[in-house]
Amino acid sequence: MERALLAFSLMLTQGDVGKLPAGWQAAQTGEGKGSVWKVVADDTAPSKTGLALAQTASGPEGMFNLCVATKNRFGPRLSVSVSLRPMEGESDQGGGVVWLYQDANNYYVTRYNPLEDNFRVYKVVAGKRTQLQTIEKIEKRAGWHTIGVSHAGNKITCTLDNKHQLKVTDDTFSKPGLVGLWTKADARTHFDRFEAAQFEK
């Protein structure tokens, strides 16, 4: 088993309710008002804390809502995972994770959208999103879902509920970057059990 050199987990407490937890920062790709993140009550949260980190605002079409953990940078030999619960959204729903985040216009993202019934991985370069791979016609299921990412060198594997798998090769980003959360436009989503780890080369 590979040894983790660096590990990070999202830890929520009642003192975080109504605001961002320490060490997290909201950002956005694109223009407009949105990307309002805060800790909210959620009795269904898988971590059993009764809390979730939520994207609560309705942004314009085409805007990406970001929330990144600012303490540590992870290089391209990492794993990231999160549980997410789609709550609302008319033009968009669901969400996912970002990694090797250089800034609000340059990063990788994988996301699940129950409105479109698909699971995709993208790269965002200079604010432009390019699809790398997709799985379509995913059966809808209410409640929490789990997204996982493994990035080793230029090999990227993304999983949804340990059932669907995306595998791509891409070397656009190779420098260490931040990790975090992502939704699009008016997708309001709850997130829990966010974890990231950096492994030996």
mmCIF file with all atom_site columns, C-alpha atoms in Angstrom:
data_model
loop_
_atom_site.group_PDB
_atom_site.id
_atom_site.type_symbol
_atom_site.label_atom_id
_atom_site.label_alt_id
_atom_site.label_comp_id
_atom_site.label_asym_id
_atom_site.label_entity_id
_atom_site.label_seq_id
_atom_site.pdbx_PDB_ins_code
_atom_site.Cartn_x
_atom_site.Cartn_y
_atom_site.Cartn_z
_atom_site.occupancy
_atom_site.B_iso_or_equiv
_atom_site.pdbx_formal_charge
_atom_site.auth_seq_id
_atom_site.auth_comp_id
_atom_site.auth_asym_id
_atom_site.auth_atom_id
_atom_site.pdbx_PDB_model_num
ATOM 1   C CA . MET A 1 1   ? 0.000   0.000  0.000   1.00 0.00 ? 1   MET A CA 1
ATOM 2   C CA . GLU A 1 2   ? 1.286   3.463  -0.889  1.00 0.00 ? 2   GLU A CA 1
ATOM 3   C CA . ARG A 1 3   ? 2.233   5.705  1.991   1.00 0.00 ? 3   ARG A CA 1
ATOM 4   C CA . ALA A 1 4   ? 0.455   9.052  2.242   1.00 0.00 ? 4   ALA A CA 1
ATOM 5   C CA . LEU A 1 5   ? 2.886   11.946 2.675   1.00 0.00 ? 5   LEU A CA 1
ATOM 6   C CA . LEU A 1 6   ? 0.095   14.446 3.313   1.00 0.00 ? 6   LEU A CA 1
ATOM 7   C CA . ALA A 1 7   ? -3.550  13.942 4.234   1.00 0.00 ? 7   ALA A CA 1
ATOM 8   C CA . PHE A 1 8   ? -6.411  16.400 4.669   1.00 0.00 ? 8   PHE A CA 1
ATOM 9   C CA . SER A 1 9   ? -10.048 16.010 5.735   1.00 0.00 ? 9   SER A CA 1
ATOM 10  C CA . LEU A 1 10  ? -12.953 18.411 6.031   1.00 0.00 ? 10  LEU A CA 1
ATOM 11  C CA . MET A 1 11  ? -13.901 18.591 9.701   1.00 0.00 ? 11  MET A CA 1
ATOM 12  C CA . LEU A 1 12  ? -17.129 20.465 10.528  1.00 0.00 ? 12  LEU A CA 1
ATOM 13  C CA . THR A 1 13  ? -18.369 21.643 13.922  1.00 0.00 ? 13  THR A CA 1
ATOM 14  C CA . GLN A 1 14  ? -21.445 23.469 15.160  1.00 0.00 ? 14  GLN A CA 1
ATOM 15  C CA . GLY A 1 15  ? -19.327 26.599 15.423  1.00 0.00 ? 15  GLY A CA 1
ATOM 16  C CA . ASP A 1 16  ? -18.966 26.576 11.624  1.00 0.00 ? 16  ASP A CA 1
ATOM 17  C CA . VAL A 1 17  ? -22.709 26.805 10.909  1.00 0.00 ? 17  VAL A CA 1
ATOM 18  C CA . GLY A 1 18  ? -23.625 29.763 8.723   1.00 0.00 ? 18  GLY A CA 1
ATOM 19  C CA . LYS A 1 19  ? -20.090 30.420 7.488   1.00 0.00 ? 19  LYS A CA 1
ATOM 20  C CA . LEU A 1 20  ? -17.141 28.867 5.699   1.00 0.00 ? 20  LEU A CA 1
ATOM 21  C CA . PRO A 1 21  ? -14.984 26.547 7.812   1.00 0.00 ? 21  PRO A CA 1
ATOM 22  C CA . ALA A 1 22  ? -11.468 27.779 8.607   1.00 0.00 ? 22  ALA A CA 1
ATOM 23  C CA . GLY A 1 23  ? -9.011  27.204 5.763   1.00 0.00 ? 23  GLY A CA 1
ATOM 24  C CA . TRP A 1 24  ? -11.634 27.264 2.992   1.00 0.00 ? 24  TRP A CA 1
ATOM 25  C CA . GLN A 1 25  ? -12.207 30.029 0.465   1.00 0.00 ? 25  GLN A CA 1
ATOM 26  C CA . ALA A 1 26  ? -14.988 30.647 -2.059  1.00 0.00 ? 26  ALA A CA 1
ATOM 27  C CA . ALA A 1 27  ? -14.089 31.540 -5.657  1.00 0.00 ? 27  ALA A CA 1
ATOM 28  C CA . GLN A 1 28  ? -15.695 31.402 -9.089  1.00 0.00 ? 28  GLN A CA 1
ATOM 29  C CA . THR A 1 29  ? -14.940 30.893 -12.747 1.00 0.00 ? 29  THR A CA 1
ATOM 30  C CA . GLY A 1 30  ? -16.897 33.370 -14.845 1.00 0.00 ? 30  GLY A CA 1
ATOM 31  C CA . GLU A 1 31  ? -18.800 36.565 -14.195 1.00 0.00 ? 31  GLU A CA 1
ATOM 32  C CA . GLY A 1 32  ? -21.875 37.118 -12.060 1.00 0.00 ? 32  GLY A CA 1
ATOM 33  C CA . LYS A 1 33  ? -23.117 36.793 -8.507  1.00 0.00 ? 33  LYS A CA 1
ATOM 34  C CA . GLY A 1 34  ? -23.153 33.388 -6.851  1.00 0.00 ? 34  GLY A CA 1
ATOM 35  C CA . SER A 1 35  ? -20.713 30.969 -5.195  1.00 0.00 ? 35  SER A CA 1
ATOM 36  C CA . VAL A 1 36  ? -22.024 31.437 -1.664  1.00 0.00 ? 36  VAL A CA 1
ATOM 37  C CA . TRP A 1 37  ? -20.748 28.588 0.489   1.00 0.00 ? 37  TRP A CA 1
ATOM 38  C CA . LYS A 1 38  ? -21.479 27.911 4.150   1.00 0.00 ? 38  LYS A CA 1
ATOM 39  C CA . VAL A 1 39  ? -21.916 25.115 6.641   1.00 0.00 ? 39  VAL A CA 1
ATOM 40  C CA . VAL A 1 40  ? -25.549 24.039 7.095   1.00 0.00 ? 40  VAL A CA 1
ATOM 41  C CA . ALA A 1 41  ? -27.467 21.484 9.126   1.00 0.00 ? 41  ALA A CA 1
ATOM 42  C CA . ASP A 1 42  ? -28.106 18.157 7.382   1.00 0.00 ? 42  ASP A CA 1
ATOM 43  C CA . ASP A 1 43  ? -29.210 15.207 9.480   1.00 0.00 ? 43  ASP A CA 1
ATOM 44  C CA . THR A 1 44  ? -28.528 12.854 6.557   1.00 0.00 ? 44  THR A CA 1
ATOM 45  C CA . ALA A 1 45  ? -24.797 13.700 6.311   1.00 0.00 ? 45  ALA A CA 1
ATOM 46  C CA . PRO A 1 46  ? -22.773 10.468 5.978   1.00 0.00 ? 46  PRO A CA 1
ATOM 47  C CA . SER A 1 47  ? -20.211 11.639 8.549   1.00 0.00 ? 47  SER A CA 1
ATOM 48  C CA . LYS A 1 48  ? -22.965 11.625 11.210  1.00 0.00 ? 48  LYS A CA 1
ATOM 49  C CA . THR A 1 49  ? -22.043 15.178 12.244  1.00 0.00 ? 49  THR A CA 1
ATOM 50  C CA . GLY A 1 50  ? -25.435 16.511 11.185  1.00 0.00 ? 50  GLY A CA 1
ATOM 51  C CA . LEU A 1 51  ? -23.582 19.113 9.087   1.00 0.00 ? 51  LEU A CA 1
ATOM 52  C CA . ALA A 1 52  ? -22.613 19.698 5.456   1.00 0.00 ? 52  ALA A CA 1
ATOM 53  C CA . LEU A 1 53  ? -20.699 22.311 3.482   1.00 0.00 ? 53  LEU A CA 1
ATOM 54  C CA . ALA A 1 54  ? -23.210 23.723 1.005   1.00 0.00 ? 54  ALA A CA 1
ATOM 55  C CA . GLN A 1 55  ? -23.280 25.874 -2.111  1.00 0.00 ? 55  GLN A CA 1
ATOM 56  C CA . THR A 1 56  ? -26.411 27.917 -1.395  1.00 0.00 ? 56  THR A CA 1
ATOM 57  C CA . ALA A 1 57  ? -26.686 30.574 -4.116  1.00 0.00 ? 57  ALA A CA 1
ATOM 58  C CA . SER A 1 58  ? -28.189 30.527 -7.599  1.00 0.00 ? 58  SER A CA 1
ATOM 59  C CA . GLY A 1 59  ? -25.573 31.775 -10.039 1.00 0.00 ? 59  GLY A CA 1
ATOM 60  C CA . PRO A 1 60  ? -25.927 32.561 -13.747 1.00 0.00 ? 60  PRO A CA 1
ATOM 61  C CA . GLU A 1 61  ? -25.663 29.943 -16.481 1.00 0.00 ? 61  GLU A CA 1
ATOM 62  C CA . GLY A 1 62  ? -22.046 29.218 -17.318 1.00 0.00 ? 62  GLY A CA 1
ATOM 63  C CA . MET A 1 63  ? -20.590 30.308 -13.981 1.00 0.00 ? 63  MET A CA 1
ATOM 64  C CA . PHE A 1 64  ? -18.698 27.744 -11.891 1.00 0.00 ? 64  PHE A CA 1
ATOM 65  C CA . ASN A 1 65  ? -18.979 27.955 -8.104  1.00 0.00 ? 65  ASN A CA 1
ATOM 66  C CA . LEU A 1 66  ? -15.746 26.976 -6.343  1.00 0.00 ? 66  LEU A CA 1
ATOM 67  C CA . CYS A 1 67  ? -14.743 26.373 -2.749  1.00 0.00 ? 67  CYS A CA 1
ATOM 68  C CA . VAL A 1 68  ? -11.099 25.427 -2.196  1.00 0.00 ? 68  VAL A CA 1
ATOM 69  C CA . ALA A 1 69  ? -9.041  24.291 0.780   1.00 0.00 ? 69  ALA A CA 1
ATOM 70  C CA . THR A 1 70  ? -6.193  26.807 0.985   1.00 0.00 ? 70  THR A CA 1
ATOM 71  C CA . LYS A 1 71  ? -3.816  25.224 3.509   1.00 0.00 ? 71  LYS A CA 1
ATOM 72  C CA . ASN A 1 72  ? -2.092  22.530 1.417   1.00 0.00 ? 72  ASN A CA 1
ATOM 73  C CA . ARG A 1 73  ? -1.048  22.029 -2.189  1.00 0.00 ? 73  ARG A CA 1
ATOM 74  C CA . PHE A 1 74  ? -1.152  18.517 -3.631  1.00 0.00 ? 74  PHE A CA 1
ATOM 75  C CA . GLY A 1 75  ? 0.951   17.336 -6.568  1.00 0.00 ? 75  GLY A CA 1
ATOM 76  C CA . PRO A 1 76  ? -0.099  14.978 -9.387  1.00 0.00 ? 76  PRO A CA 1
ATOM 77  C CA . ARG A 1 77  ? 0.125   11.820 -7.298  1.00 0.00 ? 77  ARG A CA 1
ATOM 78  C CA . LEU A 1 78  ? -2.964  12.268 -5.199  1.00 0.00 ? 78  LEU A CA 1
ATOM 79  C CA . SER A 1 79  ? -6.406  11.028 -4.311  1.00 0.00 ? 79  SER A CA 1
ATOM 80  C CA . VAL A 1 80  ? -9.495  13.120 -3.571  1.00 0.00 ? 80  VAL A CA 1
ATOM 81  C CA . SER A 1 81  ? -12.975 12.002 -2.557  1.00 0.00 ? 81  SER A CA 1
ATOM 82  C CA . VAL A 1 82  ? -16.221 13.583 -1.418  1.00 0.00 ? 82  VAL A CA 1
ATOM 83  C CA . SER A 1 83  ? -19.821 12.694 -0.715  1.00 0.00 ? 83  SER A CA 1
ATOM 84  C CA . LEU A 1 84  ? -22.386 15.006 -2.277  1.00 0.00 ? 84  LEU A CA 1
ATOM 85  C CA . ARG A 1 85  ? -26.139 15.414 -2.114  1.00 0.00 ? 85  ARG A CA 1
ATOM 86  C CA . PRO A 1 86  ? -27.852 17.342 -4.958  1.00 0.00 ? 86  PRO A CA 1
ATOM 87  C CA . MET A 1 87  ? -30.484 19.619 -3.417  1.00 0.00 ? 87  MET A CA 1
ATOM 88  C CA . GLU A 1 88  ? -31.831 22.066 -6.008  1.00 0.00 ? 88  GLU A CA 1
ATOM 89  C CA . GLY A 1 89  ? -31.203 23.505 -9.445  1.00 0.00 ? 89  GLY A CA 1
ATOM 90  C CA . GLU A 1 90  ? -33.265 24.166 -12.543 1.00 0.00 ? 90  GLU A CA 1
ATOM 91  C CA . SER A 1 91  ? -30.514 24.682 -15.136 1.00 0.00 ? 91  SER A CA 1
ATOM 92  C CA . ASP A 1 92  ? -27.896 22.588 -13.354 1.00 0.00 ? 92  ASP A CA 1
ATOM 93  C CA . GLN A 1 93  ? -27.620 20.139 -10.456 1.00 0.00 ? 93  GLN A CA 1
ATOM 94  C CA . GLY A 1 94  ? -25.060 18.110 -8.574  1.00 0.00 ? 94  GLY A CA 1
ATOM 95  C CA . GLY A 1 95  ? -21.388 18.951 -8.387  1.00 0.00 ? 95  GLY A CA 1
ATOM 96  C CA . GLY A 1 96  ? -17.945 17.505 -7.865  1.00 0.00 ? 96  GLY A CA 1
ATOM 97  C CA . VAL A 1 97  ? -14.325 18.082 -6.924  1.00 0.00 ? 97  VAL A CA 1
ATOM 98  C CA . VAL A 1 98  ? -11.460 20.160 -8.294  1.00 0.00 ? 98  VAL A CA 1
ATOM 99  C CA . TRP A 1 99  ? -7.760  19.329 -8.010  1.00 0.00 ? 99  TRP A CA 1
ATOM 100 C CA . LEU A 1 100 ? -4.406  20.657 -9.199  1.00 0.00 ? 100 LEU A CA 1
ATOM 101 C CA . TYR A 1 101 ? -6.197  24.000 -8.852  1.00 0.00 ? 101 TYR A CA 1
ATOM 102 C CA . GLN A 1 102 ? -3.783  26.753 -9.891  1.00 0.00 ? 102 GLN A CA 1
ATOM 103 C CA . ASP A 1 103 ? -6.330  29.562 -9.730  1.00 0.00 ? 103 ASP A CA 1
ATOM 104 C CA . ALA A 1 104 ? -10.035 30.107 -10.440 1.00 0.00 ? 104 ALA A CA 1
ATOM 105 C CA . ASN A 1 105 ? -9.457  29.701 -14.184 1.00 0.00 ? 105 ASN A CA 1
ATOM 106 C CA . ASN A 1 106 ? -7.094  26.713 -14.269 1.00 0.00 ? 106 ASN A CA 1
ATOM 107 C CA . TYR A 1 107 ? -7.813  23.284 -12.746 1.00 0.00 ? 107 TYR A CA 1
ATOM 108 C CA . TYR A 1 108 ? -9.207  19.784 -13.260 1.00 0.00 ? 108 TYR A CA 1
ATOM 109 C CA . VAL A 1 109 ? -12.790 18.986 -12.263 1.00 0.00 ? 109 VAL A CA 1
ATOM 110 C CA . THR A 1 110 ? -14.934 15.874 -12.247 1.00 0.00 ? 110 THR A CA 1
ATOM 111 C CA . ARG A 1 111 ? -18.620 16.150 -11.538 1.00 0.00 ? 111 ARG A CA 1
ATOM 112 C CA . TYR A 1 112 ? -21.949 14.292 -11.443 1.00 0.00 ? 112 TYR A CA 1
ATOM 113 C CA . ASN A 1 113 ? -25.098 15.945 -12.837 1.00 0.00 ? 113 ASN A CA 1
ATOM 114 C CA . PRO A 1 114 ? -28.373 14.103 -12.077 1.00 0.00 ? 114 PRO A CA 1
ATOM 115 C CA . LEU A 1 115 ? -30.307 16.578 -14.238 1.00 0.00 ? 115 LEU A CA 1
ATOM 116 C CA . GLU A 1 116 ? -28.325 15.445 -17.296 1.00 0.00 ? 116 GLU A CA 1
ATOM 117 C CA . ASP A 1 117 ? -27.820 11.859 -16.067 1.00 0.00 ? 117 ASP A CA 1
ATOM 118 C CA . ASN A 1 118 ? -24.076 12.001 -16.674 1.00 0.00 ? 118 ASN A CA 1
ATOM 119 C CA . PHE A 1 119 ? -20.664 11.867 -14.991 1.00 0.00 ? 119 PHE A CA 1
ATOM 120 C CA . ARG A 1 120 ? -17.800 13.791 -16.586 1.00 0.00 ? 120 ARG A CA 1
ATOM 121 C CA . VAL A 1 121 ? -14.203 14.921 -16.165 1.00 0.00 ? 121 VAL A CA 1
ATOM 122 C CA . TYR A 1 122 ? -12.930 18.226 -17.546 1.00 0.00 ? 122 TYR A CA 1
ATOM 123 C CA . LYS A 1 123 ? -9.952  20.534 -17.569 1.00 0.00 ? 123 LYS A CA 1
ATOM 124 C CA . VAL A 1 124 ? -10.464 24.272 -17.211 1.00 0.00 ? 124 VAL A CA 1
ATOM 125 C CA . VAL A 1 125 ? -7.734  26.310 -18.904 1.00 0.00 ? 125 VAL A CA 1
ATOM 126 C CA . ALA A 1 126 ? -7.806  30.118 -18.935 1.00 0.00 ? 126 ALA A CA 1
ATOM 127 C CA . GLY A 1 127 ? -11.441 29.914 -17.849 1.00 0.00 ? 127 GLY A CA 1
ATOM 128 C CA . LYS A 1 128 ? -12.481 27.613 -20.727 1.00 0.00 ? 128 LYS A CA 1
ATOM 129 C CA . ARG A 1 129 ? -13.795 24.156 -19.853 1.00 0.00 ? 129 ARG A CA 1
ATOM 130 C CA . THR A 1 130 ? -12.880 21.211 -22.097 1.00 0.00 ? 130 THR A CA 1
ATOM 131 C CA . GLN A 1 131 ? -14.468 17.789 -21.640 1.00 0.00 ? 131 GLN A CA 1
ATOM 132 C CA . LEU A 1 132 ? -12.024 14.892 -21.382 1.00 0.00 ? 132 LEU A CA 1
ATOM 133 C CA . GLN A 1 133 ? -14.499 12.019 -20.969 1.00 0.00 ? 133 GLN A CA 1
ATOM 134 C CA . THR A 1 134 ? -18.129 11.303 -20.096 1.00 0.00 ? 134 THR A CA 1
ATOM 135 C CA . ILE A 1 135 ? -20.470 8.517  -19.051 1.00 0.00 ? 135 ILE A CA 1
ATOM 136 C CA . GLU A 1 136 ? -24.086 9.097  -20.117 1.00 0.00 ? 136 GLU A CA 1
ATOM 137 C CA . LYS A 1 137 ? -27.480 7.731  -19.076 1.00 0.00 ? 137 LYS A CA 1
ATOM 138 C CA . ILE A 1 138 ? -26.679 7.135  -15.425 1.00 0.00 ? 138 ILE A CA 1
ATOM 139 C CA . GLU A 1 139 ? -29.686 5.880  -13.509 1.00 0.00 ? 139 GLU A CA 1
ATOM 140 C CA . LYS A 1 140 ? -31.085 8.537  -11.173 1.00 0.00 ? 140 LYS A CA 1
ATOM 141 C CA . ARG A 1 141 ? -30.883 7.848  -7.448  1.00 0.00 ? 141 ARG A CA 1
ATOM 142 C CA . ALA A 1 142 ? -31.842 10.277 -4.731  1.00 0.00 ? 142 ALA A CA 1
ATOM 143 C CA . GLY A 1 143 ? -29.638 10.980 -1.740  1.00 0.00 ? 143 GLY A CA 1
ATOM 144 C CA . TRP A 1 144 ? -25.877 11.001 -1.315  1.00 0.00 ? 144 TRP A CA 1
ATOM 145 C CA . HIS A 1 145 ? -23.309 10.024 -3.935  1.00 0.00 ? 145 HIS A CA 1
ATOM 146 C CA . THR A 1 146 ? -19.547 9.561  -3.665  1.00 0.00 ? 146 THR A CA 1
ATOM 147 C CA . ILE A 1 147 ? -17.012 10.875 -6.165  1.00 0.00 ? 147 ILE A CA 1
ATOM 148 C CA . GLY A 1 148 ? -13.388 9.743  -6.100  1.00 0.00 ? 148 GLY A CA 1
ATOM 149 C CA . VAL A 1 149 ? -10.312 10.884 -8.030  1.00 0.00 ? 149 VAL A CA 1
ATOM 150 C CA . SER A 1 150 ? -6.926  9.232  -8.397  1.00 0.00 ? 150 SER A CA 1
ATOM 151 C CA . HIS A 1 151 ? -4.241  11.185 -10.278 1.00 0.00 ? 151 HIS A CA 1
ATOM 152 C CA . ALA A 1 152 ? -0.840  9.553  -10.842 1.00 0.00 ? 152 ALA A CA 1
ATOM 153 C CA . GLY A 1 153 ? 1.530   11.357 -13.204 1.00 0.00 ? 153 GLY A CA 1
ATOM 154 C CA . ASN A 1 154 ? -0.709  12.039 -16.197 1.00 0.00 ? 154 ASN A CA 1
ATOM 155 C CA . LYS A 1 155 ? -3.146  9.187  -15.504 1.00 0.00 ? 155 LYS A CA 1
ATOM 156 C CA . ILE A 1 156 ? -6.519  10.251 -14.109 1.00 0.00 ? 156 ILE A CA 1
ATOM 157 C CA . THR A 1 157 ? -9.220  7.912  -12.822 1.00 0.00 ? 157 THR A CA 1
ATOM 158 C CA . CYS A 1 158 ? -12.564 9.224  -11.556 1.00 0.00 ? 158 CYS A CA 1
ATOM 159 C CA . THR A 1 159 ? -15.268 7.098  -9.941  1.00 0.00 ? 159 THR A CA 1
ATOM 160 C CA . LEU A 1 160 ? -18.912 7.634  -9.034  1.00 0.00 ? 160 LEU A CA 1
ATOM 161 C CA . ASP A 1 161 ? -20.399 5.456  -6.292  1.00 0.00 ? 161 ASP A CA 1
ATOM 162 C CA . ASN A 1 162 ? -17.677 2.854  -6.997  1.00 0.00 ? 162 ASN A CA 1
ATOM 163 C CA . LYS A 1 163 ? -19.757 1.895  -10.016 1.00 0.00 ? 163 LYS A CA 1
ATOM 164 C CA . HIS A 1 164 ? -18.938 4.259  -12.869 1.00 0.00 ? 164 HIS A CA 1
ATOM 165 C CA . GLN A 1 165 ? -15.357 4.957  -13.928 1.00 0.00 ? 165 GLN A CA 1
ATOM 166 C CA . LEU A 1 166 ? -13.688 7.540  -16.138 1.00 0.00 ? 166 LEU A CA 1
ATOM 167 C CA . LYS A 1 167 ? -10.061 6.997  -17.210 1.00 0.00 ? 167 LYS A CA 1
ATOM 168 C CA . VAL A 1 168 ? -8.073  9.614  -19.123 1.00 0.00 ? 168 VAL A CA 1
ATOM 169 C CA . THR A 1 169 ? -4.502  10.657 -19.801 1.00 0.00 ? 169 THR A CA 1
ATOM 170 C CA . ASP A 1 170 ? -3.740  14.372 -19.645 1.00 0.00 ? 170 ASP A CA 1
ATOM 171 C CA . ASP A 1 171 ? -0.718  16.431 -18.618 1.00 0.00 ? 171 ASP A CA 1
ATOM 172 C CA . THR A 1 172 ? -2.093  19.975 -18.821 1.00 0.00 ? 172 THR A CA 1
ATOM 173 C CA . PHE A 1 173 ? -1.423  20.575 -15.125 1.00 0.00 ? 173 PHE A CA 1
ATOM 174 C CA . SER A 1 174 ? 1.614   19.086 -13.429 1.00 0.00 ? 174 SER A CA 1
ATOM 175 C CA . LYS A 1 175 ? 2.430   21.617 -10.701 1.00 0.00 ? 175 LYS A CA 1
ATOM 176 C CA . PRO A 1 176 ? 0.993   21.123 -7.208  1.00 0.00 ? 176 PRO A CA 1
ATOM 177 C CA . GLY A 1 177 ? -2.340  22.826 -6.656  1.00 0.00 ? 177 GLY A CA 1
ATOM 178 C CA . LEU A 1 178 ? -5.238  23.182 -4.273  1.00 0.00 ? 178 LEU A CA 1
ATOM 179 C CA . VAL A 1 179 ? -8.167  20.803 -3.940  1.00 0.00 ? 179 VAL A CA 1
ATOM 180 C CA . GLY A 1 180 ? -11.812 21.686 -3.407  1.00 0.00 ? 180 GLY A CA 1
ATOM 181 C CA . LEU A 1 181 ? -15.459 21.599 -4.442  1.00 0.00 ? 181 LEU A CA 1
ATOM 182 C CA . TRP A 1 182 ? -17.363 22.653 -7.555  1.00 0.00 ? 182 TRP A CA 1
ATOM 183 C CA . THR A 1 183 ? -20.896 23.290 -8.765  1.00 0.00 ? 183 THR A CA 1
ATOM 184 C CA . LYS A 1 184 ? -22.266 25.091 -11.793 1.00 0.00 ? 184 LYS A CA 1
ATOM 185 C CA . ALA A 1 185 ? -24.783 27.925 -12.165 1.00 0.00 ? 185 ALA A CA 1
ATOM 186 C CA . ASP A 1 186 ? -27.823 27.391 -9.896  1.00 0.00 ? 186 ASP A CA 1
ATOM 187 C CA . ALA A 1 187 ? -26.869 23.940 -8.576  1.00 0.00 ? 187 ALA A CA 1
ATOM 188 C CA . ARG A 1 188 ? -27.307 23.958 -4.802  1.00 0.00 ? 188 ARG A CA 1
ATOM 189 C CA . THR A 1 189 ? -25.514 20.989 -3.314  1.00 0.00 ? 189 THR A CA 1
ATOM 190 C CA . HIS A 1 190 ? -24.451 19.628 0.083   1.00 0.00 ? 190 HIS A CA 1
ATOM 191 C CA . PHE A 1 191 ? -20.954 18.147 0.540   1.00 0.00 ? 191 PHE A CA 1
ATOM 192 C CA . ASP A 1 192 ? -19.536 15.923 3.286   1.00 0.00 ? 192 ASP A CA 1
ATOM 193 C CA . ARG A 1 193 ? -16.610 13.552 3.944   1.00 0.00 ? 193 ARG A CA 1
ATOM 194 C CA . PHE A 1 194 ? -14.125 15.474 1.790   1.00 0.00 ? 194 PHE A CA 1
ATOM 195 C CA . GLU A 1 195 ? -10.677 13.873 1.917   1.00 0.00 ? 195 GLU A CA 1
ATOM 196 C CA . ALA A 1 196 ? -7.429  14.371 0.022   1.00 0.00 ? 196 ALA A CA 1
ATOM 197 C CA . ALA A 1 197 ? -4.052  12.664 0.219   1.00 0.00 ? 197 ALA A CA 1
ATOM 198 C CA . GLN A 1 198 ? -0.643  13.048 -1.396  1.00 0.00 ? 198 GLN A CA 1
ATOM 199 C CA . PHE A 1 199 ? 1.358   9.874  -2.070  1.00 0.00 ? 199 PHE A CA 1
ATOM 200 C CA . GLU A 1 200 ? 5.012   9.061  -2.591  1.00 0.00 ? 200 GLU A CA 1
ATOM 201 C CA . LYS A 1 201 ? 6.328   9.032  -6.142  1.00 0.00 ? 201 LYS A CA 1
#
